[in-house]
């Protein structure tokens, strides 16, 4: 046990099983991620991609399995994980400005549980938040109310919040949906910077065109069909298994594959 | 006449509000008002208004059972009874709406009415000799407010205020984005139950003064008023506290003077504040919005009059008839007279005895600015927005009133000399070197 605590494996899932009502949404998922890599989870709608992220974060009851972050149960290591959900469930009329939202990412920067609750963000936190906004090109909007932003801009604000958490693991659920090409480039250059700094990224996408940007791909449809470097894992056969009989998607996948070669 | 006045005891009437009892009660209800206001911000933002109502009713069985056990309405008994009942309500609501597809508002309705019903049965089944004043519970009874109740308020309110202030950041995060808050390790559920507990305690503190039915108003109304005024949670909490405290003090004072029930008077004050804010708030206020639109309309019409007079006077034709101006601008003759009167006062034009108008030198300058603005916008719309030359006039007619941006448009277009229709664009006040 003690030897496990200092583990350098950022994220290690063993035998995760999750079910809703009586249907299994995820079956026996095991994998581990290395530092400084970008892993993409790819699969059709309803494959359980979002469910997997929530299970990794301990936001869902697990039927079986466990997740360790740097050798500790996730619940004990939350400060090191940042999460951007797919559907924002926030209240858009909440009285907060963009900067307020990003500053929320600075919560929990303490080892004492009590102090985490009582701590107020200070000057350093403010600077970090502004820097995160600047990195996503949102500095001009920092004093706006969040309602006054477009969908893509809102998405960038939530990315900025995750960024200023300065976490070692980032779980991003479809961060590229609904953003324009320029923003996509900003996000990818950010991702490159983060992986170069040794962070571990797990990114959900149903868009196969990002295959060539990934270090590792996980093809998911209730179970892991394949995981590995894209050119080995994303074979025609595996993609067909993942996407079932949906030909349109398969065409798209093949197009993406030919583009890679 | 004099006789009637001498019958009224003015001195007594004026001084009564400031008796010692008034001081005590006012201070305590102010404390309750402030606390309700501040806590109310979370209730309003988390859409728990209905839960507030539910909690206030559901504490009845708790209070009755506490009364049964301790045989009086002592502080400790009341408070713990109410807290337990409040938390039970919160847990039950949560269980029912999570575990089944029952919607949250329905489960709130089910839980609190049933707890309230149990409370009523308990009251009726109290052993002989014990009398629980249900009416006081429902409607409050300021006369029954005793030293212990005041003590209760003085204990509960500062604790609640201190907790909401100390936990400001996690509470904000958990209220705004519960999913990510949970992922970040904010104890979302604990905070939820803490809020519920604080709400029950505050309800109990305000119980004797306002009764359960009205105490909800003190929680929701000041916070809703504050919500209309600001985009920052911290400011909202301060404003809501101020509104709550103000309504409590004003209500208490008025009720001492008039002998109206104090709780109801407080609620009327809180609602009055809400109404005023609704009408006058700078960003949302109905009256302010209307006023702004009117003012804008007036400015636009003044400028249109100047422009029309300018266009219709030349060398030789020095005067322009009022009728012509009404025809062109479609402003009614009566309104036009008002506009002309104002423009005359500003020395922008003259009206002669034949109902004819002429621009002064200052008026000509203003009119030229309008023409310049109009033509620049026309150029901008054709060149930058890619609109057809034939279509731009109407839009430019609107845009020309936006003066702040004209110089920027000029710069953006590289200081054009003619507009798309080939007309000369008059130079600006300080011609910028190109
Ligand atoms: N709260 C829930 N209750 C019941 N079933 C659920 C719930 N959330 C998800 N599911 C089911 O679990 C399965 C996986 O859902 P999930 O949201 O993880 O899919 P996904 O891969 O993220 O899809 P998408 O590409 O549409 O985002 C789906 O079949 C869905 O119906
Ligand atoms: Mg999803």
XYZ file of C-alpha atoms and ligand atoms in Angstrom:
727
model
C 0.000 0.000 0.000
C 2.602 2.525 1.106
C 4.738 1.833 -1.925
C 1.722 2.547 -4.104
C 1.183 6.010 -2.605
C 4.141 7.563 -4.368
C 3.185 5.969 -7.663
C 4.064 7.918 -10.761
C 1.169 6.568 -12.788
C -1.089 9.622 -13.067
C -4.306 7.733 -13.669
C -4.918 4.049 -13.256
C -8.375 2.522 -13.717
C -8.972 -1.124 -12.891
C -12.015 -3.075 -13.947
C -14.451 -0.125 -13.897
C -18.056 -1.211 -14.284
C -20.963 1.208 -14.233
C -24.605 0.548 -14.881
C -27.735 2.648 -15.122
C -30.958 0.945 -14.107
C -30.214 -2.590 -15.283
C -28.097 -1.844 -18.333
C -24.341 -1.776 -18.086
C -23.029 1.491 -19.484
C -19.400 0.527 -19.010
C -18.038 -2.949 -18.652
C -14.675 -3.799 -17.116
C -12.689 -0.795 -18.167
C -8.990 -0.972 -17.313
C -6.261 1.310 -18.538
C -3.504 3.553 -17.370
C -2.226 6.879 -18.577
C 1.337 8.162 -18.677
C 2.541 11.638 -17.796
C 2.934 14.094 -20.632
C 0.547 12.335 -22.985
C -2.685 13.213 -24.695
C -5.189 10.378 -24.853
C -8.373 10.638 -26.864
C -11.527 8.700 -26.068
C -13.429 8.075 -29.266
C -16.757 6.399 -29.726
C -20.287 6.911 -31.012
C -23.084 8.692 -29.145
C -24.080 6.746 -26.084
C -20.811 4.805 -25.994
C -20.260 5.837 -22.394
C -17.505 8.393 -22.926
C -18.950 10.993 -20.580
C -19.912 8.266 -18.164
C -16.315 7.058 -18.108
C -15.020 10.503 -17.176
C -17.578 10.854 -14.424
C -16.727 7.395 -13.151
C -13.034 8.249 -13.128
C -13.841 11.320 -11.044
C -15.894 9.319 -8.577
C -19.041 11.265 -9.411
C -20.977 8.050 -10.069
C -21.474 4.962 -7.964
C -19.294 2.160 -9.355
C -20.522 -1.410 -9.609
C -16.980 -2.620 -9.489
C -13.421 -1.491 -9.931
C -11.369 1.376 -8.640
C -9.471 4.405 -9.857
C -6.186 5.694 -8.543
C -4.616 9.039 -9.247
C -0.898 9.053 -8.512
C -1.419 5.978 -6.407
C -4.175 7.457 -4.242
C -7.948 7.051 -4.509
C -9.309 9.895 -6.609
C -11.359 11.262 -3.704
C -8.103 11.944 -1.870
C -6.349 13.549 -4.801
C -8.923 15.881 -6.282
C -6.663 18.929 -6.256
C -4.564 17.278 -8.961
C -7.453 16.689 -11.374
C -9.323 19.256 -13.449
C -12.557 18.499 -15.269
C -14.503 20.266 -18.007
C -17.883 18.577 -18.469
C -19.584 18.166 -21.821
C -22.847 19.852 -20.954
C -22.482 22.795 -18.653
C -25.101 22.399 -15.972
C -24.436 25.841 -14.579
C -27.056 28.484 -13.981
C -26.348 31.102 -16.650
C -28.166 33.784 -14.684
C -25.944 33.366 -11.646
C -24.465 36.710 -10.613
C -20.846 36.029 -11.556
C -18.476 37.627 -14.038
C -16.113 35.711 -16.313
C -13.201 36.379 -13.970
C -15.243 35.116 -11.003
C -15.887 31.852 -12.815
C -12.230 31.329 -13.663
C -11.221 32.211 -10.103
C -13.401 29.339 -8.919
C -10.714 27.068 -10.338
C -8.426 28.225 -7.563
C -10.562 26.557 -4.919
C -9.023 23.758 -2.931
C -5.372 24.740 -3.156
C -4.509 23.513 0.302
C -3.812 20.243 2.029
C -5.997 20.968 5.016
C -9.628 20.162 4.435
C -10.840 22.964 6.656
C -8.563 25.552 5.133
C -9.738 24.546 1.662
C -13.243 25.597 2.661
C -12.270 28.841 4.329
C -9.459 30.074 2.080
C -10.112 33.201 0.041
C -8.453 33.677 -3.342
C -5.625 36.192 -3.114
C -3.502 38.186 -5.511
C -1.615 35.142 -6.866
C -4.890 33.416 -7.641
C -6.165 36.490 -9.399
C -3.047 36.687 -11.540
C -3.288 32.990 -12.395
C -6.910 33.438 -13.421
C -6.131 36.419 -15.624
C -3.255 34.548 -17.194
C -5.482 31.577 -17.951
C -8.013 33.889 -19.576
C -5.252 35.505 -21.605
C -4.065 32.111 -22.828
C -7.511 31.431 -24.222
C -7.801 34.900 -25.703
C -10.601 35.913 -23.365
C -8.934 38.780 -21.471
C -11.218 41.398 -22.983
C -14.257 39.657 -21.579
C -13.138 39.250 -17.997
C -15.611 41.704 -16.491
C -18.584 40.542 -18.525
C -21.414 38.572 -17.077
C -21.244 34.968 -18.284
C -24.643 35.250 -19.910
C -23.226 37.825 -22.316
C -20.918 35.355 -24.054
C -21.388 33.140 -27.071
C -21.409 29.378 -26.653
C -17.811 29.010 -27.829
C -16.674 31.809 -25.554
C -18.403 30.181 -22.609
C -16.603 26.948 -23.445
C -13.294 28.830 -23.391
C -14.082 30.312 -19.980
C -14.593 26.835 -18.541
C -11.347 25.687 -20.119
C -9.621 28.675 -18.537
C -11.041 27.658 -15.189
C -9.656 24.134 -15.586
C -6.337 25.574 -16.731
C -5.880 27.796 -13.708
C -6.426 24.824 -11.424
C -2.870 23.920 -12.419
C -3.855 20.281 -12.096
C -1.641 17.412 -13.264
C -4.497 15.553 -14.912
C -7.064 17.214 -17.158
C -10.259 15.472 -18.190
C -11.906 17.338 -21.048
C -15.287 16.193 -22.330
C -15.710 17.322 -25.941
C -13.947 20.659 -25.541
C -13.880 21.081 -29.307
C -17.601 20.853 -29.941
C -19.062 24.179 -30.933
C -15.798 26.120 -31.117
C -14.479 27.730 -34.303
C -11.299 26.732 -36.121
C -9.244 29.513 -34.557
C -10.288 28.461 -31.059
C -9.577 24.835 -31.909
C -6.024 25.870 -32.782
C -5.704 27.821 -29.526
C -6.886 24.771 -27.598
C -4.500 22.416 -29.375
C -1.502 24.654 -28.845
C -2.501 24.830 -25.207
C -2.715 21.052 -25.077
C 0.771 20.792 -26.594
C 2.106 23.163 -23.968
C 0.472 21.156 -21.188
C 1.729 17.791 -22.361
C 5.203 19.250 -22.813
C 4.994 20.323 -19.167
C 4.326 16.714 -18.192
C 0.568 16.969 -17.651
C -1.744 14.092 -18.450
C -4.688 14.829 -20.694
C -7.734 12.763 -21.446
C -9.946 14.233 -24.135
C -13.302 12.991 -25.337
C -14.245 13.495 -28.933
C -16.532 11.978 -31.478
C -14.639 13.712 -34.237
C -12.145 11.344 -35.853
C -10.221 14.099 -37.564
C -8.260 14.709 -34.382
C -6.717 11.219 -34.469
C -3.398 12.482 -35.787
C -3.002 14.867 -32.850
C -3.277 12.164 -30.201
C -0.478 10.202 -28.519
C -2.868 7.451 -27.603
C -6.411 6.646 -28.605
C -9.053 4.675 -26.745
C -11.852 3.307 -28.890
C -14.808 2.947 -26.588
C -18.208 1.444 -26.961
C -19.318 0.242 -23.551
C -16.001 -1.585 -23.395
C -12.553 -0.713 -24.610
C -12.289 -1.982 -28.175
C -8.706 -0.903 -28.538
C -6.228 1.383 -26.841
C -2.814 2.424 -28.063
C -1.023 4.735 -30.478
C -3.545 5.854 -33.109
C -1.843 4.190 -36.053
C -1.956 0.810 -34.265
C -5.294 1.064 -32.450
C -7.413 2.903 -34.962
C -7.479 0.181 -37.551
C -10.345 -0.172 -39.951
C -11.508 -3.272 -38.185
C -11.444 -1.695 -34.726
C -13.279 1.381 -35.952
C -15.926 -0.798 -37.545
C -16.383 -2.595 -34.251
C -16.597 0.668 -32.364
C -19.041 2.350 -34.645
C -21.030 -0.742 -35.496
C -22.778 -0.634 -38.813
C -22.919 3.118 -39.166
C -21.466 3.544 -42.620
C -21.394 7.306 -42.748
C -19.165 7.425 -39.719
C -16.997 4.695 -41.084
C -16.456 6.673 -44.257
C -15.479 9.608 -42.136
C -13.062 7.439 -40.187
C -11.450 6.069 -43.300
C -11.051 9.536 -44.664
C -9.317 10.526 -41.461
C -7.069 7.487 -41.627
C -5.960 8.159 -45.157
C -5.205 11.730 -44.155
C -2.868 10.420 -41.462
C -0.860 8.249 -43.767
C -60.999 71.376 15.814
C -58.593 72.210 18.560
C -60.502 69.961 20.780
C -59.853 66.929 18.629
C -56.140 67.574 18.500
C -55.858 67.996 22.190
C -57.372 64.589 22.634
C -54.565 62.851 20.802
C -51.607 62.210 22.977
C -48.933 63.380 20.547
C -46.067 62.909 22.875
C -46.994 59.364 23.580
C -47.620 58.627 19.928
C -44.275 60.019 18.821
C -42.220 58.474 21.564
C -43.825 55.104 21.639
C -41.659 53.653 18.879
C -38.544 54.508 20.808
C -39.405 52.778 24.046
C -36.987 50.265 25.450
C -39.062 47.374 24.181
C -39.078 48.866 20.737
C -35.310 49.064 20.795
C -34.958 45.431 21.800
C -37.410 44.071 19.329
C -36.239 46.248 16.481
C -32.611 45.346 16.969
C -33.452 41.671 17.074
C -35.751 41.726 14.079
C -33.190 43.731 12.182
C -30.756 40.945 12.885
C -33.303 38.433 11.607
C -33.995 40.610 8.550
C -30.322 40.870 7.653
C -29.772 37.152 8.152
C -32.828 36.198 6.116
C -31.685 38.535 3.347
C -28.146 37.169 3.159
C -29.194 33.538 3.398
C -31.996 34.286 0.966
C -29.440 34.947 -1.784
C -28.531 31.261 -1.814
C -32.159 30.230 -1.541
C -33.058 32.362 -4.552
C -30.027 31.440 -6.655
C -30.332 27.729 -5.984
C -34.021 27.928 -6.805
C -34.918 26.678 -3.366
C -37.694 29.207 -2.733
C -40.178 26.399 -2.471
C -37.898 24.541 -0.077
C -37.806 27.655 2.106
C -41.557 27.552 2.304
C -41.488 23.828 2.943
C -38.942 24.058 5.734
C -40.876 26.734 7.534
C -43.981 24.547 7.582
C -42.230 21.286 8.215
C -40.635 22.461 11.440
C -44.058 22.255 13.101
C -43.882 18.601 14.202
C -40.340 19.143 15.444
C -41.393 22.147 17.468
C -44.456 20.348 18.862
C -42.474 17.281 19.850
C -39.860 19.468 21.489
C -42.690 21.223 23.284
C -44.092 17.883 24.420
C -40.790 16.720 25.792
C -39.628 19.916 27.455
C -43.101 21.138 28.391
C -42.353 24.702 27.344
C -41.135 26.674 24.380
C -37.574 26.872 25.608
C -34.753 27.789 23.270
C -32.845 24.549 23.192
C -35.908 22.414 22.666
C -37.373 24.610 19.970
C -34.153 24.968 18.106
C -33.176 21.328 18.128
C -36.713 20.274 17.239
C -36.781 22.657 14.310
C -33.304 21.721 13.138
C -34.067 18.012 13.198
C -37.358 18.505 11.386
C -35.682 20.784 8.843
C -32.918 18.328 8.097
C -35.385 15.465 7.930
C -37.353 17.433 5.347
C -34.235 18.089 3.287
C -33.155 14.459 3.411
C -36.624 13.150 2.543
C -37.015 15.549 -0.386
C -33.626 14.491 -1.649
C -34.352 10.781 -1.269
C -37.692 10.934 -3.037
C -36.543 13.011 -5.978
C -33.297 11.064 -6.424
C -34.644 7.591 -5.970
C -37.712 7.969 -8.151
C -38.737 10.050 -11.105
C -40.821 12.296 -8.856
C -39.910 15.861 -9.758
C -38.236 17.884 -7.066
C -41.049 20.395 -6.627
C -43.570 17.601 -6.258
C -41.483 15.811 -3.668
C -41.093 19.085 -1.762
C -44.867 19.446 -1.792
C -45.402 15.894 -0.620
C -42.873 16.034 2.189
C -43.719 19.342 3.761
C -47.479 18.989 3.672
C -47.262 15.573 5.275
C -44.910 16.776 8.006
C -47.162 19.765 8.583
C -50.183 17.467 8.773
C -48.423 15.298 11.337
C -47.668 18.463 13.283
C -51.319 19.508 13.280
C -52.422 16.080 14.493
C -49.798 16.214 17.220
C -51.070 19.607 18.333
C -54.621 18.334 18.577
C -53.483 15.248 20.450
C -51.527 17.136 23.078
C -52.343 15.968 26.612
C -54.792 18.021 28.629
C -53.309 21.056 30.239
C -50.728 21.652 27.539
C -51.658 24.318 25.081
C -49.685 24.923 21.916
C -50.584 28.147 20.190
C -50.911 27.062 16.563
C -52.120 30.494 15.547
C -48.980 32.072 16.916
C -46.914 29.539 14.994
C -48.708 30.343 11.757
C -49.097 34.087 11.984
C -46.594 35.138 14.601
C -47.411 37.120 17.710
C -45.094 39.977 18.518
C -46.646 40.350 21.932
C -45.549 36.844 22.798
C -41.923 37.599 21.961
C -40.140 37.076 25.234
C -36.604 37.455 26.426
C -35.782 33.885 25.415
C -36.909 34.507 21.850
C -34.774 37.600 21.616
C -31.866 35.581 22.940
C -32.570 32.958 20.287
C -32.309 35.555 17.542
C -29.160 37.014 19.020
C -27.519 33.585 19.015
C -28.690 32.182 15.695
C -28.288 35.180 13.430
C -24.611 35.944 14.046
C -23.761 32.254 13.691
C -25.569 32.023 10.358
C -24.028 35.267 9.101
C -20.561 34.134 10.138
C -20.969 30.758 8.418
C -22.250 32.208 5.149
C -19.394 34.692 5.084
C -16.716 32.176 5.987
C -17.949 29.622 3.460
C -18.605 32.221 0.762
C -16.345 30.678 -1.890
C -17.300 27.017 -1.608
C -20.965 27.993 -1.329
C -20.677 30.091 -4.466
C -18.928 27.325 -6.376
C -21.361 24.647 -5.220
C -24.356 26.806 -6.073
C -23.072 27.851 -9.474
C -21.647 24.601 -10.752
C -22.379 21.625 -8.491
C -20.896 19.038 -10.869
C -17.458 20.587 -11.182
C -17.582 21.605 -7.525
C -17.988 17.951 -6.595
C -15.168 16.989 -8.945
C -12.965 19.571 -7.252
C -13.737 18.124 -3.843
C -16.182 20.714 -2.546
C -18.447 18.869 -0.090
C -21.529 19.770 -2.109
C -24.028 17.662 -0.163
C -22.713 18.761 3.220
C -23.036 22.383 2.176
C -26.565 21.718 0.956
C -27.600 20.300 4.306
C -25.764 23.070 6.110
C -27.799 25.621 4.156
C -30.965 23.717 5.021
C -29.997 23.670 8.675
C -29.244 27.382 8.679
C -32.533 28.072 6.938
C -34.491 26.075 9.535
C -32.689 27.850 12.358
C -33.390 31.257 10.850
C -37.017 30.344 10.333
C -37.262 29.435 14.006
C -35.592 32.693 14.974
C -38.129 34.705 13.032
C -41.063 32.513 13.957
C -42.597 34.493 16.815
C -42.386 37.804 14.996
C -43.670 36.831 11.589
C -45.087 33.335 11.772
C -44.198 30.535 9.361
C -46.296 31.772 6.501
C -44.644 35.150 6.195
C -41.099 34.322 7.215
C -40.471 33.001 3.705
C -41.104 36.472 2.324
C -38.221 37.847 4.373
C -35.984 35.156 2.908
C -36.985 35.512 -0.726
C -38.129 39.070 -1.343
C -35.063 41.122 -0.295
C -32.756 38.680 -2.083
C -34.847 38.861 -5.244
C -34.719 42.648 -5.155
C -30.937 42.549 -4.755
C -30.691 40.056 -7.619
C -32.186 42.628 -9.978
C -29.556 45.184 -9.082
C -26.204 43.505 -9.503
C -24.115 40.973 -11.350
C -21.882 40.114 -8.406
C -22.801 37.652 -5.696
C -20.948 39.561 -2.974
C -22.837 42.765 -3.747
C -26.080 40.868 -3.972
C -25.545 39.500 -0.459
C -24.766 42.942 0.968
C -27.775 44.526 -0.740
C -30.118 41.729 0.306
C -28.923 42.049 3.907
C -29.507 45.800 3.779
C -32.978 45.413 2.279
C -33.902 42.748 4.831
C -32.681 44.827 7.757
C -34.392 47.933 6.428
C -37.756 46.238 5.965
C -37.522 44.754 9.455
C -36.785 48.086 11.140
C -39.325 50.021 9.093
C -41.980 47.356 9.596
C -41.352 47.157 13.310
C -41.532 50.921 13.747
C -44.704 51.296 11.732
C -46.336 48.423 13.564
C -45.551 50.052 16.912
C -47.194 53.249 15.743
C -50.226 51.702 14.087
C -50.572 48.514 16.069
C -50.534 46.500 12.866
C -49.032 43.017 13.123
C -45.291 43.538 12.845
C -44.510 40.524 10.641
C -47.032 41.504 8.012
C -45.831 45.101 8.060
C -42.244 43.973 7.516
C -43.280 41.842 4.577
C -45.184 44.735 3.027
C -42.059 46.879 3.321
C -39.892 44.185 1.764
C -42.317 43.874 -1.120
C -42.393 47.648 -1.524
C -38.611 47.647 -1.885
C -38.849 44.853 -4.423
C -41.491 46.773 -6.360
C -39.402 49.930 -6.410
C -36.361 48.022 -7.625
C -38.417 46.294 -10.283
C -39.528 49.659 -11.598
C -36.326 51.621 -11.151
C -33.363 49.234 -11.391
C -30.806 50.710 -13.801
C -30.440 47.589 -15.896
C -33.809 45.865 -15.520
C -36.104 48.620 -14.266
C -39.273 48.954 -16.295
C -39.603 52.697 -15.742
C -35.938 53.416 -16.397
C -36.027 51.451 -19.644
C -39.078 53.360 -20.805
C -37.540 56.646 -19.772
C -34.342 55.881 -21.701
C -36.223 54.922 -24.816
C -38.260 58.128 -24.632
C -35.141 60.229 -24.198
C -33.407 58.560 -27.105
C -36.480 59.108 -29.243
C -36.510 62.781 -28.308
C -32.855 63.262 -29.238
C -33.394 61.521 -32.547
C -36.359 63.717 -33.352
C -34.519 66.921 -32.430
C -31.702 65.948 -34.735
C -34.116 65.054 -37.514
C -35.714 68.497 -37.274
C -32.345 70.240 -37.528
C -31.408 68.125 -40.498
C -34.697 68.760 -42.287
C -34.418 72.510 -41.843
C -30.841 72.358 -43.117
C -31.779 70.383 -46.202
C -34.644 72.679 -47.074
C -32.923 76.026 -46.781
C -30.420 77.417 -49.283
C -29.213 80.794 -50.521
C -32.377 82.549 -51.487
C -34.709 80.286 -49.494
C -33.701 81.285 -46.000
C -36.743 79.983 -44.120
C -38.369 76.589 -43.944
C -42.049 76.159 -43.075
C -43.118 74.111 -40.045
C -45.658 72.199 -42.156
C -42.908 70.997 -44.431
C -40.945 69.741 -41.418
C -43.906 67.796 -40.034
C -44.516 66.275 -43.438
C -40.928 65.128 -43.867
C -40.198 63.963 -40.321
C -43.718 62.696 -39.547
C -43.563 64.359 -36.143
C -46.937 65.700 -34.997
C -47.316 69.469 -35.044
C -47.771 69.641 -31.286
C -44.653 67.679 -30.549
C -42.787 69.663 -33.171
C -43.617 72.883 -31.333
C -42.144 71.408 -28.152
C -39.024 70.306 -29.999
C -38.618 73.700 -31.691
C -39.032 75.433 -28.325
C -36.191 73.379 -26.908
C -33.965 73.905 -29.914
C -34.611 77.647 -29.723
C -33.611 77.611 -26.094
C -30.368 75.960 -27.116
C -29.882 78.691 -29.776
C -29.837 76.191 -32.611
C -32.718 77.694 -34.628
C -35.185 80.586 -34.844
C -38.942 80.495 -35.341
C -40.471 83.591 -36.940
C -44.050 84.813 -36.656
C -44.969 83.119 -39.966
C -44.227 79.700 -38.434
C -41.026 79.420 -40.415
C -37.707 78.047 -39.215
C -34.114 79.102 -39.803
C -30.924 77.566 -38.427
C -28.504 79.648 -36.382
C -24.776 79.338 -36.992
C -24.557 76.753 -34.189
C -27.545 74.926 -35.652
C -25.839 74.748 -39.045
C -22.787 73.181 -37.454
C -24.938 70.550 -35.727
C -26.801 69.839 -38.941
C -23.532 69.490 -40.851
C -22.356 66.972 -38.261
C -25.512 64.999 -38.931
C -24.962 65.072 -42.662
C -21.360 64.032 -42.207
C -22.408 61.212 -39.889
C -25.095 60.039 -42.323
C -22.808 60.032 -45.328
C -19.952 58.352 -43.493
C -22.271 55.574 -42.318
C -23.547 55.156 -45.855
C -19.990 54.735 -47.069
C -19.256 52.307 -44.273
C -22.310 50.200 -45.021
C -21.475 49.905 -48.705
C -17.735 49.448 -48.400
C -17.341 47.439 -45.210
C -20.691 45.718 -44.754
C -21.072 45.076 -48.461
C -24.576 46.481 -48.762
C -26.041 47.786 -52.015
C -25.850 51.548 -52.493
C -29.614 51.732 -52.930
C -30.270 50.059 -49.553
C -28.019 51.985 -47.226
C -29.996 55.191 -46.775
C -32.551 53.816 -44.368
C -30.012 52.179 -42.068
C -27.791 55.236 -42.144
C -30.800 57.260 -41.075
C -30.709 55.271 -37.814
C -26.962 55.000 -37.426
C -26.318 58.703 -37.963
C -27.516 59.376 -34.416
C -24.630 57.350 -32.984
C -22.156 60.210 -32.832
C -19.486 58.580 -30.672
C -18.356 56.310 -33.462
C -18.325 58.721 -36.387
C -14.664 59.687 -36.140
C -13.708 56.052 -35.900
C -15.739 55.246 -39.005
C -13.976 58.122 -40.769
C -10.572 56.765 -39.779
C -11.571 53.230 -40.684
C -12.570 54.324 -44.171
C -9.428 56.445 -44.655
C -11.159 59.842 -44.546
C -13.293 59.597 -47.703
C -14.342 62.852 -49.377
C -17.529 61.662 -51.085
C -20.223 59.181 -50.103
C -21.496 56.296 -52.297
C -24.101 58.588 -53.838
C -21.322 60.960 -54.907
C -22.208 63.644 -52.366
C -19.457 65.514 -50.533
C -18.840 64.427 -46.959
C -18.368 67.540 -44.820
C -15.071 67.485 -42.897
C -15.092 66.859 -39.136
C -14.550 69.498 -36.467
C -10.799 68.995 -36.238
C -9.813 67.619 -39.619
C -7.399 64.800 -38.810
C -4.313 64.696 -41.046
C -4.635 61.724 -43.323
N -28.134 9.592 -15.738
C -28.345 8.552 -16.551
N -29.349 7.689 -16.312
C -29.575 6.625 -17.107
N -28.828 6.329 -18.181
C -27.821 7.139 -18.488
C -27.524 8.294 -17.696
N -26.462 8.943 -18.245
C -26.123 8.216 -19.321
N -26.914 7.140 -19.476
C -26.805 6.121 -20.522
O -25.471 5.686 -20.540
C -25.009 5.553 -21.866
C -23.720 6.333 -22.059
O -23.974 7.709 -21.938
P -22.824 8.807 -22.110
O -23.410 10.125 -21.794
O -21.651 8.393 -21.331
O -22.513 8.709 -23.664
P -21.398 9.470 -24.517
O -20.471 8.470 -25.042
O -20.819 10.575 -23.729
O -22.273 10.040 -25.706
P -22.205 11.456 -26.474
O -21.275 11.280 -27.634
O -23.611 11.625 -26.965
O -21.792 12.480 -25.502
C -26.126 6.004 -22.770
O -26.718 4.883 -23.348
C -27.094 6.694 -21.888
O -28.399 6.417 -22.268
Mg -20.793 12.574 -23.792
